[in-house]
Coordinates of C-alpha atoms in Angstrom, one line a residue:
Chain A
M1 CA 20.5 -1.5 5.1
K2 CA 20.3 -3.9 2.2
A3 CA 17.6 -6.4 1.6
T4 CA 20.1 -9.2 1.7
T5 CA 22.3 -8.2 4.5
G6 CA 22.6 -11.2 6.7
N7 CA 23.5 -11.1 10.2
P8 CA 27.0 -9.7 10.2
A9 CA 27.9 -12.3 12.7
A10 CA 25.8 -15.4 12.1
P11 CA 24.4 -16.4 15.5
H12 CA 25.3 -20.0 15.1
K13 CA 28.7 -21.1 13.9
G14 CA 29.4 -24.6 12.8
R15 CA 28.4 -27.1 10.1
I16 CA 25.0 -27.4 8.6
D17 CA 22.9 -29.6 11.0
I18 CA 19.5 -31.1 10.8
W19 CA 17.8 -28.0 12.1
E20 CA 19.5 -25.8 9.5
L21 CA 18.2 -28.2 6.8
L22 CA 14.7 -28.1 8.2
I23 CA 14.7 -24.4 8.5
R24 CA 15.9 -24.0 4.9
L25 CA 13.2 -26.4 3.8
V26 CA 10.5 -24.4 5.4
I27 CA 11.8 -21.2 3.8
I28 CA 12.1 -22.8 0.4
I29 CA 8.5 -24.0 0.7
A30 CA 7.4 -20.5 1.6
S31 CA 9.3 -19.0 -1.3
L32 CA 7.8 -21.6 -3.7
V33 CA 4.3 -20.7 -2.4
C34 CA 5.1 -17.1 -3.5
L35 CA 6.5 -18.1 -6.9
L36 CA 4.5 -21.1 -8.1
P37 CA 1.2 -19.2 -8.6
F38 CA 2.9 -17.0 -11.2
I39 CA 4.5 -20.0 -13.0
H40 CA 1.2 -21.6 -13.2
V41 CA -0.5 -18.6 -14.6
V42 CA 2.3 -18.1 -17.1
S43 CA 2.0 -21.7 -18.2
K44 CA -1.7 -21.4 -18.5
S45 CA -1.4 -18.3 -20.7
L46 CA 1.0 -20.2 -23.0
S47 CA -1.1 -23.3 -23.3
S48 CA -3.8 -24.1 -25.8
D49 CA -7.4 -24.1 -24.8
S50 CA -8.1 -27.8 -25.0
F51 CA -5.4 -28.6 -22.4
V52 CA -6.6 -25.9 -20.1
I53 CA -10.2 -27.1 -20.3
A54 CA -9.0 -30.7 -19.6
N55 CA -7.3 -29.4 -16.5
K56 CA -3.9 -30.7 -17.7
V57 CA -1.8 -27.6 -17.2
F58 CA 0.1 -27.3 -14.0
L59 CA 3.6 -25.8 -14.1
W60 CA 4.5 -26.3 -17.7
P61 CA 2.7 -25.1 -20.8
Q62 CA 0.8 -27.8 -22.7
G63 CA 0.3 -27.4 -26.4
F64 CA 2.5 -24.3 -26.4
T65 CA 0.9 -21.3 -28.2
I66 CA 1.1 -17.6 -28.0
E67 CA -2.3 -17.2 -29.6
A68 CA -3.7 -15.5 -26.5
Y69 CA -1.0 -12.8 -26.5
K70 CA -1.7 -12.1 -30.1
K71 CA -5.3 -11.4 -29.2
I72 CA -4.2 -9.1 -26.5
F73 CA -2.0 -7.1 -28.8
A74 CA -4.8 -7.0 -31.3
D75 CA -7.2 -5.6 -28.7
A76 CA -6.8 -1.9 -29.0
S77 CA -8.6 -1.2 -25.7
I78 CA -6.0 -3.2 -23.6
L79 CA -3.1 -1.4 -25.3
R80 CA -4.9 1.8 -24.7
S81 CA -5.3 1.0 -21.0
L82 CA -1.6 0.3 -20.8
Y83 CA -0.9 3.6 -22.4
I84 CA -3.2 5.4 -19.9
S85 CA -1.5 3.6 -17.0
V86 CA 2.0 4.7 -18.2
I87 CA 1.0 8.3 -18.8
V88 CA -0.8 8.5 -15.4
T89 CA 2.1 6.9 -13.6
V90 CA 4.7 9.2 -15.1
L91 CA 2.6 12.4 -14.5
F92 CA 1.8 11.3 -11.0
T93 CA 5.3 10.5 -10.1
I94 CA 6.7 13.8 -11.4
L95 CA 4.0 15.8 -9.6
G96 CA 4.4 13.8 -6.4
M97 CA 8.1 14.4 -6.3
I98 CA 7.7 18.1 -7.0
L99 CA 5.2 18.4 -4.2
T100 CA 7.3 16.4 -1.8
I101 CA 10.5 18.4 -2.4
C102 CA 8.7 21.8 -2.3
A103 CA 7.3 20.8 1.1
A104 CA 10.2 18.9 2.5
Y105 CA 13.0 21.4 1.8
P106 CA 11.5 24.3 3.6
L107 CA 10.4 22.1 6.5
S108 CA 13.9 20.7 6.9
R109 CA 15.4 24.2 7.3
A110 CA 15.8 25.3 10.9
Q111 CA 15.4 29.0 10.2
F112 CA 12.0 28.5 8.6
K113 CA 9.5 30.1 10.9
G114 CA 6.1 28.5 11.2
R115 CA 7.6 25.1 10.5
R116 CA 5.7 23.3 13.2
V117 CA 2.3 24.6 12.2
I118 CA 2.9 23.8 8.5
T119 CA 4.3 20.3 9.3
F120 CA 1.2 19.7 11.4
I121 CA -1.1 20.7 8.5
F122 CA 0.7 18.2 6.2
L123 CA 0.9 15.3 8.6
F124 CA -2.7 15.7 10.0
T125 CA -3.8 14.3 6.6
M126 CA -2.2 11.0 7.5
Y127 CA -4.6 10.4 10.4
F128 CA -7.8 12.0 9.2
S129 CA -9.4 12.5 5.9
G130 CA -12.8 13.3 4.6
G131 CA -13.3 9.8 3.3
I132 CA -14.4 8.3 0.1
I133 CA -17.6 10.2 -0.5
P134 CA -16.4 13.8 0.3
D135 CA -13.4 13.1 -1.9
Y136 CA -15.6 11.9 -4.6
M137 CA -17.8 15.0 -4.3
N138 CA -14.7 17.2 -4.3
I139 CA -13.5 15.6 -7.6
N140 CA -16.9 16.1 -9.0
N141 CA -17.1 19.7 -7.9
L142 CA -13.7 20.4 -9.4
G143 CA -14.9 19.0 -12.7
L144 CA -12.3 16.3 -12.8
M145 CA -14.6 13.4 -13.2
D146 CA -13.8 11.2 -16.1
T147 CA -10.6 13.0 -16.8
I148 CA -7.0 11.7 -16.5
W149 CA -6.4 14.3 -13.8
S150 CA -8.7 12.6 -11.4
L151 CA -6.1 9.9 -11.3
V152 CA -3.1 12.2 -11.2
L153 CA -4.0 15.0 -8.8
P154 CA -5.9 13.8 -5.7
L155 CA -3.4 11.2 -4.4
S156 CA -0.2 12.9 -5.5
F157 CA 0.6 14.3 -2.1
S158 CA 1.8 11.7 0.4
A159 CA 2.4 12.8 3.9
F160 CA 4.3 9.5 4.5
N161 CA 6.7 10.3 1.7
L162 CA 7.1 13.8 2.8
L163 CA 8.1 12.6 6.2
I164 CA 10.8 10.3 4.7
M165 CA 12.1 13.1 2.5
K166 CA 12.2 15.6 5.4
T167 CA 14.0 13.2 7.7
S168 CA 16.5 12.5 4.9
L169 CA 17.1 16.2 4.2
T170 CA 17.4 17.1 7.9
S171 CA 20.0 14.5 8.6
G172 CA 21.6 13.9 5.2
I173 CA 22.7 17.5 4.2
P174 CA 25.5 18.9 6.3
V175 CA 24.5 22.3 7.6
S176 CA 28.0 23.6 7.1
L177 CA 27.7 22.9 3.4
E178 CA 24.6 25.0 3.2
E179 CA 26.1 27.8 5.3
S180 CA 29.1 28.1 3.1
A181 CA 26.8 28.4 0.1
R182 CA 24.9 31.1 1.8
I183 CA 28.1 33.0 2.6
D184 CA 28.9 32.7 -1.1
G185 CA 25.6 34.5 -1.7
A186 CA 23.4 31.6 -2.8
G187 CA 19.7 31.9 -2.2
H188 CA 17.5 29.0 -1.2
F189 CA 16.6 28.2 -4.8
R190 CA 20.2 28.0 -5.7
I191 CA 21.0 25.8 -2.6
L192 CA 18.1 23.5 -3.4
F193 CA 19.0 23.0 -7.0
S194 CA 22.8 23.0 -6.8
I195 CA 23.4 21.3 -3.4
V196 CA 20.4 19.6 -1.9
L197 CA 18.9 17.9 -4.9
P198 CA 22.1 16.4 -6.3
L199 CA 23.0 15.1 -2.8
S200 CA 19.5 13.5 -2.5
K201 CA 19.5 11.4 -5.6
P202 CA 19.1 8.1 -3.7
I203 CA 16.2 9.2 -1.6
M204 CA 14.6 10.8 -4.6
A205 CA 14.9 7.5 -6.6
T206 CA 13.4 5.6 -3.7
L207 CA 10.4 7.9 -3.3
S208 CA 9.8 8.1 -7.1
L209 CA 9.5 4.3 -7.0
F210 CA 7.1 4.5 -4.0
Y211 CA 4.9 6.9 -6.0
A212 CA 5.2 5.0 -9.3
V213 CA 4.4 1.6 -8.0
G214 CA 1.6 2.9 -5.7
R215 CA 0.0 4.6 -8.7
W216 CA 0.5 1.7 -11.0
N217 CA -1.2 -0.7 -8.7
A218 CA -4.1 1.3 -7.5
Y219 CA -7.5 0.9 -9.1
Q220 CA -10.0 2.1 -6.4
D221 CA -9.9 5.7 -7.5
A222 CA -10.2 4.8 -11.2
L223 CA -13.2 2.6 -10.3
F224 CA -14.8 5.7 -8.7
Y225 CA -13.8 8.5 -11.0
I226 CA -13.6 6.9 -14.4
K227 CA -17.2 6.1 -15.0
H228 CA -18.2 6.7 -18.5
E229 CA -15.0 7.5 -20.4
T230 CA -14.0 3.9 -21.1
S231 CA -11.0 5.0 -23.1
L232 CA -9.4 6.4 -19.9
R233 CA -9.4 3.2 -18.0
P234 CA -6.0 2.3 -16.6
L235 CA -4.7 -1.2 -17.0
Q236 CA -5.7 -2.3 -13.5
L237 CA -9.2 -1.2 -13.9
K238 CA -9.4 -2.8 -17.3
L239 CA -8.1 -6.0 -15.8
Y240 CA -10.7 -5.7 -13.0
Y241 CA -13.6 -5.5 -15.5
L242 CA -12.1 -8.2 -17.8
V243 CA -11.0 -10.8 -15.4
I244 CA -12.6 -10.4 -12.0
Q245 CA -16.0 -9.0 -12.9
A246 CA -15.9 -10.7 -16.3
S247 CA -18.3 -8.0 -17.4
E248 CA -16.3 -7.0 -20.4
S249 CA -15.4 -9.2 -23.3
F250 CA -12.4 -8.9 -25.5
Q251 CA -13.2 -6.9 -28.6
L252 CA -12.1 -9.7 -30.8
E253 CA -14.3 -12.2 -29.1
A254 CA -17.3 -11.1 -31.1
T255 CA -15.6 -11.9 -34.4
Q256 CA -14.0 -15.2 -33.3
V257 CA -16.8 -17.0 -31.6
Q258 CA -14.9 -20.3 -31.2
L259 CA -13.3 -18.9 -28.1
S260 CA -15.3 -21.1 -25.8
N261 CA -13.0 -20.9 -22.8
P262 CA -11.7 -17.5 -21.9
E263 CA -9.4 -19.0 -19.1
V264 CA -6.3 -18.8 -21.3
L265 CA -7.0 -15.3 -22.4
K266 CA -7.6 -14.3 -18.8
A267 CA -4.3 -15.8 -17.7
S268 CA -2.5 -14.0 -20.4
V269 CA -4.0 -10.7 -19.5
V270 CA -2.9 -11.3 -15.9
V271 CA 0.6 -12.0 -17.1
F272 CA 0.5 -9.0 -19.4
A273 CA -0.5 -6.7 -16.5
T274 CA 2.0 -8.3 -14.1
L275 CA 5.0 -8.2 -16.5
P276 CA 6.0 -4.5 -16.1
I277 CA 6.2 -4.9 -12.3
V278 CA 8.0 -8.2 -12.5
C279 CA 10.5 -6.8 -14.9
V280 CA 11.5 -3.9 -12.8
Y281 CA 11.0 -5.7 -9.5
P282 CA 14.5 -7.1 -9.0
F283 CA 16.0 -3.6 -9.6
V284 CA 13.7 -1.7 -7.4
Q285 CA 13.5 -4.1 -4.5
K286 CA 16.5 -2.9 -2.7
Y287 CA 15.3 0.7 -2.9
F288 CA 12.0 -0.2 -1.4
V289 CA 13.7 -2.0 1.5
Q290 CA 15.8 1.2 2.1
G291 CA 12.6 3.3 2.0
V292 CA 10.8 1.0 4.4
M293 CA 13.8 1.2 6.8
L294 CA 13.8 5.0 6.6
G295 CA 10.1 5.1 7.1
A296 CA 10.5 3.1 10.2
V297 CA 13.1 5.4 11.7
K298 CA 11.5 7.9 14.1
E299 CA 13.0 11.1 15.0
Chain B
M1 CA 5.6 11.2 15.0
K2 CA 7.3 14.0 16.8
V3 CA 7.6 17.0 14.6
G4 CA 10.5 19.3 14.2
S5 CA 12.3 18.3 17.4
A6 CA 15.5 17.2 15.6
S7 CA 16.7 20.5 14.4
K8 CA 16.4 22.5 17.6
T9 CA 20.2 22.5 17.9
N10 CA 20.9 24.2 14.6
Y11 CA 22.4 27.6 14.3
A12 CA 19.0 29.5 14.6
P13 CA 19.6 31.0 18.1
L14 CA 22.6 32.8 16.7
L15 CA 20.6 35.4 14.9
E16 CA 17.5 35.1 17.0
K17 CA 16.1 38.3 18.1
K18 CA 12.3 38.6 18.3
Q19 CA 11.4 39.7 14.9
G20 CA 8.0 40.2 13.2
I21 CA 6.7 37.7 10.7
G22 CA 7.4 40.2 8.0
Y23 CA 11.1 40.0 8.7
Y24 CA 11.1 36.2 8.1
L25 CA 8.9 36.4 5.1
R26 CA 11.3 38.8 3.5
R27 CA 14.4 36.9 4.5
D28 CA 13.1 33.4 3.6
W29 CA 10.6 34.3 0.9
Q30 CA 11.9 31.6 -1.3
L31 CA 11.1 29.0 1.3
Y32 CA 7.6 30.3 1.7
L33 CA 7.1 30.4 -2.0
L34 CA 8.2 26.7 -2.3
V35 CA 5.9 25.5 0.5
L36 CA 3.0 27.5 -0.9
F37 CA 2.5 25.0 -3.8
P38 CA 2.1 21.8 -1.7
L39 CA 0.1 23.7 0.9
A40 CA -2.4 24.9 -1.7
F41 CA -2.5 21.3 -3.0
V42 CA -3.2 19.8 0.4
I43 CA -5.9 22.4 1.1
V44 CA -7.7 21.7 -2.2
F45 CA -7.4 17.9 -2.2
K46 CA -7.3 17.0 1.5
Y47 CA -8.9 19.8 3.5
L48 CA -11.6 20.9 1.1
P49 CA -13.1 17.4 1.0
M50 CA -13.3 17.5 4.8
T51 CA -15.9 20.3 4.6
G52 CA -18.0 17.7 2.7
L53 CA -18.4 15.8 5.9
V54 CA -21.2 18.2 6.9
I55 CA -23.5 16.4 4.6
A56 CA -23.6 13.6 7.1
F57 CA -25.7 16.0 9.1
K58 CA -27.8 17.1 6.1
D59 CA -30.4 15.5 4.0
Y60 CA -28.3 15.9 0.9
K61 CA -30.1 16.2 -2.4
I62 CA -28.0 16.6 -5.5
A63 CA -30.6 18.9 -7.1
R64 CA -30.6 21.3 -4.1
G65 CA -26.8 21.2 -3.8
F66 CA -24.5 21.4 -0.9
W67 CA -25.8 24.6 0.5
G68 CA -29.5 24.2 -0.3
S69 CA -29.9 20.8 1.4
E70 CA -31.6 20.7 4.7
W71 CA -29.9 20.3 8.1
V72 CA -31.2 17.2 9.9
G73 CA -28.9 16.9 12.9
F74 CA -28.2 13.3 13.7
E75 CA -31.1 12.0 11.7
V76 CA -28.8 10.4 9.1
F77 CA -26.9 8.6 11.9
R78 CA -30.1 7.4 13.5
D79 CA -31.2 6.0 10.2
L80 CA -27.7 4.5 9.6
F81 CA -27.5 2.8 13.0
S82 CA -30.9 1.2 12.5
K83 CA -29.8 -0.5 9.2
P84 CA -29.1 -4.2 9.6
D85 CA -26.3 -3.9 7.0
F86 CA -24.5 -1.4 9.3
A87 CA -24.2 -3.8 12.2
R88 CA -23.0 -6.4 9.8
A89 CA -20.5 -4.2 8.2
V90 CA -19.0 -3.1 11.5
R91 CA -18.9 -6.7 12.7
N92 CA -17.2 -7.8 9.4
T93 CA -14.7 -5.0 9.4
L94 CA -13.6 -5.9 12.9
L95 CA -13.7 -9.6 12.2
L96 CA -11.7 -9.5 9.0
N97 CA -9.1 -7.1 10.4
V98 CA -8.7 -8.9 13.8
L99 CA -8.3 -12.2 12.1
D100 CA -6.0 -10.7 9.6
L101 CA -3.9 -9.3 12.4
C102 CA -3.7 -12.7 14.0
F103 CA -2.3 -14.4 10.9
S104 CA -0.7 -11.7 8.8
F105 CA 1.0 -10.1 11.8
T106 CA 2.6 -13.3 13.3
M107 CA 3.8 -14.9 10.0
P108 CA 6.4 -12.3 9.3
I109 CA 7.9 -12.7 12.8
V110 CA 8.1 -16.5 12.4
L111 CA 9.6 -16.1 8.9
A112 CA 12.1 -13.5 10.0
L113 CA 13.2 -15.7 12.9
L114 CA 13.7 -18.6 10.5
L115 CA 15.5 -16.4 7.9
N116 CA 17.8 -15.1 10.7
E117 CA 18.9 -18.7 11.5
V118 CA 20.2 -19.3 8.0
K119 CA 23.9 -18.7 7.6
S120 CA 24.2 -18.6 3.8
V121 CA 23.8 -15.0 2.6
K122 CA 23.2 -16.2 -1.0
F123 CA 20.3 -18.5 0.2
K124 CA 18.8 -15.7 2.1
R125 CA 19.1 -13.3 -0.8
V126 CA 17.4 -15.5 -3.3
N127 CA 14.6 -16.5 -1.0
Q128 CA 13.9 -13.0 0.2
T129 CA 13.6 -11.8 -3.4
L130 CA 11.0 -14.5 -4.0
L131 CA 9.2 -13.8 -0.7
Y132 CA 8.9 -10.0 -1.3
L133 CA 7.4 -10.5 -4.8
P134 CA 3.7 -10.7 -3.9
H135 CA 3.8 -7.4 -2.1
F136 CA 4.5 -5.6 -5.4
L137 CA 1.4 -6.8 -7.1
S138 CA -1.9 -5.0 -7.2
W139 CA -4.9 -6.4 -5.6
V140 CA -6.6 -6.8 -9.0
I141 CA -3.7 -9.0 -10.1
I142 CA -3.8 -11.0 -6.9
G143 CA -7.5 -11.4 -7.2
A144 CA -7.2 -12.6 -10.7
I145 CA -4.4 -15.0 -9.8
A146 CA -6.6 -16.2 -6.9
Y147 CA -9.4 -17.0 -9.3
Q148 CA -7.0 -18.8 -11.6
L149 CA -5.8 -20.9 -8.7
L150 CA -8.8 -21.5 -6.6
S151 CA -11.9 -21.4 -8.7
E152 CA -14.1 -24.4 -8.5
G153 CA -14.1 -25.4 -12.2
G154 CA -10.6 -24.9 -13.5
G155 CA -8.5 -23.8 -10.5
V156 CA -5.2 -25.7 -10.3
V157 CA -5.5 -26.3 -6.6
N158 CA -8.9 -28.1 -7.1
N159 CA -7.4 -30.0 -10.1
L160 CA -4.6 -31.2 -7.8
I161 CA -7.1 -32.1 -5.0
E162 CA -9.1 -34.1 -7.5
L163 CA -6.1 -35.8 -8.9
M164 CA -5.3 -37.0 -5.4
G165 CA -8.8 -38.4 -5.0
G166 CA -10.4 -35.5 -3.1
N167 CA -13.5 -33.5 -3.7
R168 CA -13.4 -30.1 -5.3
I169 CA -13.7 -27.3 -2.7
R170 CA -15.5 -24.0 -3.3
F171 CA -12.7 -21.9 -2.0
L172 CA -14.1 -18.5 -3.2
Q173 CA -17.7 -19.3 -3.7
E174 CA -18.8 -20.3 -0.2
D175 CA -18.8 -17.9 2.8
N176 CA -16.7 -19.7 5.3
N177 CA -14.2 -20.9 2.7
W178 CA -14.0 -17.4 1.3
L179 CA -13.1 -16.0 4.7
I180 CA -10.2 -18.6 5.0
S181 CA -9.1 -17.9 1.4
Y182 CA -9.2 -14.1 2.1
L183 CA -6.9 -14.6 5.1
A184 CA -4.6 -17.0 3.4
I185 CA -4.2 -14.6 0.5
G186 CA -3.4 -11.8 2.9
V187 CA -0.7 -13.8 4.6
W188 CA 0.7 -14.8 1.2
Q189 CA 0.8 -11.2 0.0
S190 CA 2.4 -9.7 3.1
M191 CA 4.5 -12.4 4.9
G192 CA 7.8 -11.8 3.1
W193 CA 7.6 -8.0 3.1
G194 CA 6.8 -7.9 6.7
T195 CA 10.1 -9.6 7.6
I196 CA 12.1 -6.5 6.6
I197 CA 11.9 -4.5 9.8
Y198 CA 12.3 -7.5 12.0
L199 CA 15.4 -8.7 10.1
A200 CA 16.8 -5.2 10.4
A201 CA 16.2 -5.2 14.1
M202 CA 17.9 -8.6 14.4
S203 CA 20.9 -7.4 12.4
G204 CA 21.4 -4.9 15.2
I205 CA 21.9 -7.5 17.9
N206 CA 25.3 -7.6 19.4
P207 CA 27.0 -10.9 18.3
E208 CA 28.8 -11.1 21.6
M209 CA 25.5 -12.0 23.3
Y210 CA 25.3 -15.1 21.1
E211 CA 28.9 -16.0 21.8
A212 CA 28.4 -15.6 25.6
A213 CA 25.3 -17.8 25.3
T214 CA 27.2 -20.4 23.4
V215 CA 29.9 -20.4 26.1
D216 CA 27.2 -20.9 28.7
G217 CA 26.0 -23.9 26.8
A218 CA 22.9 -22.6 25.1
G219 CA 21.6 -24.4 22.1
R220 CA 20.1 -23.0 19.0
W221 CA 16.5 -22.6 20.2
R222 CA 17.6 -21.4 23.6
K223 CA 19.4 -18.5 21.9
V224 CA 16.4 -17.7 19.7
W225 CA 14.1 -17.6 22.7
S226 CA 16.5 -15.8 25.1
I227 CA 18.3 -13.4 22.8
T228 CA 16.7 -12.9 19.4
V229 CA 13.0 -12.7 20.5
P230 CA 13.6 -10.3 23.4
S231 CA 15.7 -8.1 21.1
I232 CA 12.9 -7.6 18.6
R233 CA 10.3 -7.2 21.3
A234 CA 10.2 -3.4 21.0
T235 CA 9.8 -3.7 17.2
I236 CA 7.0 -6.2 17.6
V237 CA 5.1 -4.0 20.2
T238 CA 5.4 -0.9 18.1
L239 CA 4.2 -2.6 14.9
L240 CA 1.4 -4.3 16.8
I241 CA 0.2 -1.1 18.3
M242 CA 0.2 0.6 14.9
A243 CA -1.7 -2.4 13.5
L244 CA -4.3 -2.2 16.3
G245 CA -5.0 1.4 15.4
K246 CA -6.1 0.2 12.0
V247 CA -8.7 -2.4 12.9
M248 CA -11.5 -0.1 11.8
D249 CA -9.9 0.4 8.4
G250 CA -10.6 -1.9 5.6
S251 CA -8.9 -2.4 2.3
F252 CA -11.6 -1.7 -0.3
E253 CA -9.3 -2.9 -3.1
R254 CA -8.6 -6.2 -1.4
I255 CA -12.2 -7.1 -0.6
Y256 CA -13.4 -5.9 -3.9
S257 CA -10.9 -7.9 -5.9
L258 CA -11.8 -11.1 -4.0
Q259 CA -15.5 -10.8 -3.6
N260 CA -18.2 -12.3 -5.8
K261 CA -21.9 -12.7 -5.9
A262 CA -21.9 -16.1 -4.1
T263 CA -20.3 -14.7 -1.0
T264 CA -21.9 -11.7 0.7
E265 CA -21.8 -12.8 4.4
F266 CA -18.3 -11.5 5.1
T267 CA -17.8 -9.1 2.2
T268 CA -20.2 -6.5 3.5
T269 CA -17.7 -4.2 5.2
I270 CA -17.7 -0.4 5.9
P271 CA -15.8 0.6 2.7
V272 CA -17.9 -1.7 0.6
L273 CA -21.1 -0.1 2.0
V274 CA -19.7 3.4 1.4
Y275 CA -19.2 2.5 -2.2
R276 CA -22.5 0.7 -2.6
W277 CA -24.6 3.4 -0.8
G278 CA -22.7 6.4 -2.0
I279 CA -21.3 5.9 -5.4
E280 CA -23.6 3.2 -6.7
S281 CA -26.9 4.4 -5.2
G282 CA -26.2 8.1 -4.7
N283 CA -27.2 8.2 -1.0
F284 CA -24.4 10.6 -0.2
S285 CA -25.5 11.5 3.2
R286 CA -25.7 8.0 4.6
A287 CA -22.4 6.9 2.9
T288 CA -20.7 10.0 4.3
A289 CA -22.1 9.3 7.8
I290 CA -20.7 5.7 7.8
G291 CA -17.4 6.9 6.5
L292 CA -17.3 9.5 9.3
F293 CA -18.2 6.9 11.9
Q294 CA -15.3 4.8 10.7
S295 CA -12.8 7.7 10.7
V296 CA -13.8 8.8 14.2
I297 CA -13.5 5.3 15.7
G298 CA -10.3 4.9 13.7
I299 CA -8.7 8.0 15.1
I300 CA -9.8 7.2 18.6
L301 CA -8.2 3.8 18.2
V302 CA -5.0 5.4 16.9
I303 CA -4.8 7.8 19.9
M304 CA -5.6 5.0 22.4
A305 CA -3.0 2.7 20.8
D306 CA -0.5 5.6 21.0
R307 CA -1.2 6.1 24.7
V308 CA -0.8 2.4 25.4
A309 CA 2.5 2.4 23.5
K310 CA 3.8 5.2 25.7
K311 CA 2.6 3.5 28.8
L312 CA 4.5 0.4 27.8
G313 CA 7.6 2.5 27.4
E314 CA 7.7 2.6 23.7
D315 CA 8.1 5.7 21.6
G316 CA 4.6 5.9 20.4
I317 CA 3.5 6.8 16.9
L318 CA 2.1 10.3 17.2

């Protein structure tokens, strides 16, 4: 199922009529509502302070300048946050995929005894959890507070992703293929690495994206677990303190006091934090659509 | 979701004689070894925290530790239920989620019906790409964009209103306006993404039905009402039931990114109280108790929703 698949047989044949035009108009308006906010923020980030203060910037930069971006790149703490986000996302995605495969492969094998019980143990976590405070105390007890691992470890198992992977392995790998490998003397490790994984590249790509984007966008756990170690703040948390709480000022602000209106700077930080997602977005979109479809399929 | 029913038909019966667990451990030791790693992980990071729930029944003092703290039975809950903030948080959690359900649930259906009516594949592709975009942004970014757009002083929406001769509106700084903004932003974030499953369901409709309807003289809207809508009914019901099971949840990230000091009427929800009581003030017992209250009500709702789904002839979700 592709994102763009139209109805294979369009329900209404014939020329474009007035309704078709109206419908298209409504859709275009909805799309613009989704798009214009970004264009506005980008324009603001590229405008000079005076135009922004005078409320003259709408959808096109006024008094074009990249001064604000220069400030961002001069601010070591923002770059540091970006770096933390990248590291955390990569580690998280790798670990998440390893966990998913290690759980999904055995659970997709019919000869695996105790499959039902173990599946239940995994899936139960989807419906019930300790909650925020017990999780917090657990991280505290494990000594992970204010470490990068508090962002990598706790969330890296996803029962939902496991379910998608398991469904895919159960239905996607022909049993006969595996049987012939067994007859040739291959063990489970060999089958997993030589047959199952190479055949599962699309689903692995999809789930990696699920993990990566989920991790990249989350900030709740960082807000809870990264308390004192400000150098470990991922980008989203940094953005939260900078823009939404406005409790943190840019490092350079102290030296350049003439920055009376931080709006431009805020806009450019938003763009800076959005850019990685927007850049990969067109490429990952179709995988996400596939993943959502798979997730919606029930056994 | 039904577990493990799909592979019953595999070749397992072929070699099935009642064997001890040791036999299977020896035969499939590699599988057990593989599953051990995620199992250990889940136990440490999902099940171990669940033991922490007992502090909802204790007077937890950090100095005395987990084991040293005194049992107090339901005292913490009694104290919790008497707090005015508790009633407010429950009300707000329900209010925000039910309203969100009304708007964020229906918009994707409308949008999907409209998209389905468009013939041009290219037009659909371009617009879908734009409509999906907000879904991929974090709540912090959405919150930041919301402030850039809607703030009273420099927000572009207010600039436009003023330009057209209106008065500036405190979209995010006044309680009732905040609620409307919160809902609108939710619709904005999710409407495009929500269309995916409906569009998929619609693409499965047999085109012959439309042709037959055309022969019978049905117009465009007639076909939408009599063919398209009934065809996605099952999808709508399933998703609605799943959504109903979540009305006790609350997105901490969403509220926290959109809240500010000027609006406290609707932002006091259960997850916000958990954060405020637990992590900010260190009252772990009370924060755990309210979290547990939320989980228990939540799971009851999920189970009830599942029962209703099965009664209605749907597959259910458990």
